[in-house]
PDB file of C-alpha atoms in Angstrom:
ATOM      1  CA  UNK V   1      -0.161  -0.212  -0.229  1.00 55.00           C
ATOM      2  CA  UNK V   2       2.807   2.640   0.556  1.00 62.00           C
ATOM      3  CA  UNK V   3       4.282   1.726  -2.764  1.00 70.00           C
ATOM      4  CA  UNK V   4       1.323   2.945  -4.442  1.00 69.00           C
ATOM      5  CA  UNK V   5       0.950   6.166  -2.026  1.00 70.00           C
ATOM      6  CA  UNK V   6       4.647   6.564  -3.149  1.00 86.00           C
ATOM      7  CA  UNK V   7       3.377   6.539  -6.788  1.00 84.00           C
ATOM      8  CA  UNK V   8       0.214   8.210  -6.606  1.00 86.00           C
ATOM      9  CA  UNK V   9       2.594  11.565  -4.853  1.00 88.00           C
ATOM     10  CA  UNK V  10       5.479  11.092  -7.177  1.00 87.00           C
ATOM     11  CA  UNK V  11       2.727  11.272 -10.010  1.00 86.00           C
ATOM     12  CA  UNK V  12       0.880  14.574  -8.420  1.00 90.00           C
ATOM     13  CA  UNK V  13       4.809  16.348  -7.986  1.00 89.00           C
ATOM     14  CA  UNK V  14       5.486  15.074 -11.951  1.00 85.00           C
ATOM     15  CA  UNK V  15       2.124  16.431 -13.344  1.00 89.00           C
ATOM     16  CA  UNK V  16       2.338  19.997 -10.639  1.00 92.00           C
ATOM     17  CA  UNK V  17       6.089  20.429 -12.233  1.00 90.00           C
ATOM     18  CA  UNK V  18       4.761  19.648 -15.868  1.00 85.00           C
ATOM     19  CA  UNK V  19       2.115  22.089 -15.769  1.00 89.00           C
ATOM     20  CA  UNK V  20       4.114  25.177 -13.602  1.00 92.00           C
ATOM     21  CA  UNK V  21       7.298  24.322 -16.442  1.00 86.00           C
ATOM     22  CA  UNK V  22       4.134  24.964 -18.932  1.00 82.00           C
ATOM     23  CA  UNK V  23       3.051  28.390 -17.173  1.00 89.00           C
ATOM     24  CA  UNK V  24       6.394  29.321 -17.112  1.00 88.00           C
ATOM     25  CA  UNK V  25       7.510  28.690 -20.793  1.00 82.00           C
ATOM     26  CA  UNK V  26       3.900  30.192 -21.634  1.00 84.00           C
ATOM     27  CA  UNK V  27       4.846  33.482 -19.249  1.00 90.00           C
ATOM     28  CA  UNK V  28       8.133  34.292 -21.030  1.00 87.00           C
ATOM     29  CA  UNK V  29       6.753  33.902 -24.575  1.00 82.00           C
ATOM     30  CA  UNK V  30       3.777  36.088 -23.949  1.00 87.00           C
ATOM     31  CA  UNK V  31       6.324  38.803 -22.467  1.00 90.00           C
ATOM     32  CA  UNK V  32       8.156  38.713 -25.697  1.00 85.00           C
ATOM     33  CA  UNK V  33      11.091  38.204 -22.769  1.00 86.00           C
ATOM     34  CA  UNK V  34      12.987  35.764 -25.529  1.00 82.00           C
ATOM     35  CA  UNK V  35      13.168  32.371 -25.119  1.00 81.00           C
ATOM     36  CA  UNK V  36      14.917  29.700 -23.417  1.00 83.00           C
ATOM     37  CA  UNK V  37      17.013  27.375 -25.265  1.00 84.00           C
ATOM     38  CA  UNK V  38      14.741  24.611 -25.868  1.00 84.00           C
ATOM     39  CA  UNK V  39      11.900  26.711 -26.533  1.00 84.00           C
ATOM     40  CA  UNK V  40      14.237  28.385 -29.477  1.00 88.00           C
ATOM     41  CA  UNK V  41      14.309  24.362 -31.258  1.00 91.00           C
ATOM     42  CA  UNK V  42      10.450  24.299 -30.240  1.00 89.00           C
ATOM     43  CA  UNK V  43       9.680  27.243 -32.004  1.00 88.00           C
ATOM     44  CA  UNK V  44      12.021  27.027 -34.774  1.00 92.00           C
ATOM     45  CA  UNK V  45      10.075  23.305 -35.499  1.00 95.00           C
ATOM     46  CA  UNK V  46       6.748  24.792 -34.901  1.00 94.00           C
ATOM     47  CA  UNK V  47       7.062  27.833 -37.787  1.00 94.00           C
ATOM     48  CA  UNK V  48       8.165  25.105 -39.587  1.00 96.00           C
ATOM     49  CA  UNK V  49       5.762  22.293 -39.824  1.00 96.00           C
ATOM     50  CA  UNK V  50       2.755  24.884 -39.001  1.00 92.00           C
ATOM     51  CA  UNK V  51       2.080  23.265 -35.099  1.00 93.00           C
ATOM     52  CA  UNK V  52       1.647  24.979 -31.987  1.00 89.00           C
ATOM     53  CA  UNK V  53       4.965  25.570 -29.431  1.00 85.00           C
ATOM     54  CA  UNK V  54       3.144  23.155 -27.095  1.00 84.00           C
ATOM     55  CA  UNK V  55       2.291  20.153 -29.261  1.00 90.00           C
ATOM     56  CA  UNK V  56       5.953  20.793 -31.196  1.00 92.00           C
ATOM     57  CA  UNK V  57       7.760  20.423 -26.957  1.00 87.00           C
ATOM     58  CA  UNK V  58       5.571  17.143 -26.484  1.00 88.00           C
ATOM     59  CA  UNK V  59       6.960  15.632 -29.774  1.00 93.00           C
ATOM     60  CA  UNK V  60      10.287  16.852 -29.068  1.00 92.00           C
ATOM     61  CA  UNK V  61      10.132  15.347 -25.657  1.00 88.00           C
ATOM     62  CA  UNK V  62       8.987  12.150 -26.743  1.00 90.00           C
ATOM     63  CA  UNK V  63      11.397  11.709 -29.206  1.00 91.00           C
ATOM     64  CA  UNK V  64      14.412  12.677 -26.888  1.00 88.00           C
ATOM     65  CA  UNK V  65      13.093  10.221 -24.269  1.00 84.00           C
ATOM     66  CA  UNK V  66      12.946   7.577 -26.562  1.00 88.00           C
ATOM     67  CA  UNK V  67      16.305   8.163 -27.838  1.00 87.00           C
ATOM     68  CA  UNK V  68      17.171   7.252 -24.745  1.00 82.00           C
ATOM     69  CA  UNK V  69      15.977   4.016 -24.786  1.00 80.00           C
ATOM     70  CA  UNK V  70      19.259   2.504 -26.713  1.00 82.00           C
ATOM     71  CA  UNK V  71      21.331   4.037 -23.960  1.00 80.00           C
ATOM     72  CA  UNK V  72      20.175   1.444 -21.740  1.00 75.00           C
ATOM     73  CA  UNK V  73      21.089   3.776 -19.236  1.00 70.00           C
ATOM     74  CA  UNK V  74      18.036   4.363 -16.061  1.00 66.00           C
ATOM     75  CA  UNK V  75      17.482   8.590 -14.983  1.00 58.00           C
TER      76      UNK V  75
END
């Protein structure tokens, strides 16, 4: 039972962190302060493929995680 609570707590913290990261990224873009390094990549790809920066961010994140599989290292 404690293992389930641990996973539940970890998932809540993960989603809270992702929501805060997304909100901060949106505020930086909206304020016109520039971009953080990964968002420069996301914005460039988004302009070429006509998708939103958020969608491109999710796709790039998934691709990076999938590329980690051949390394056989645990995070």
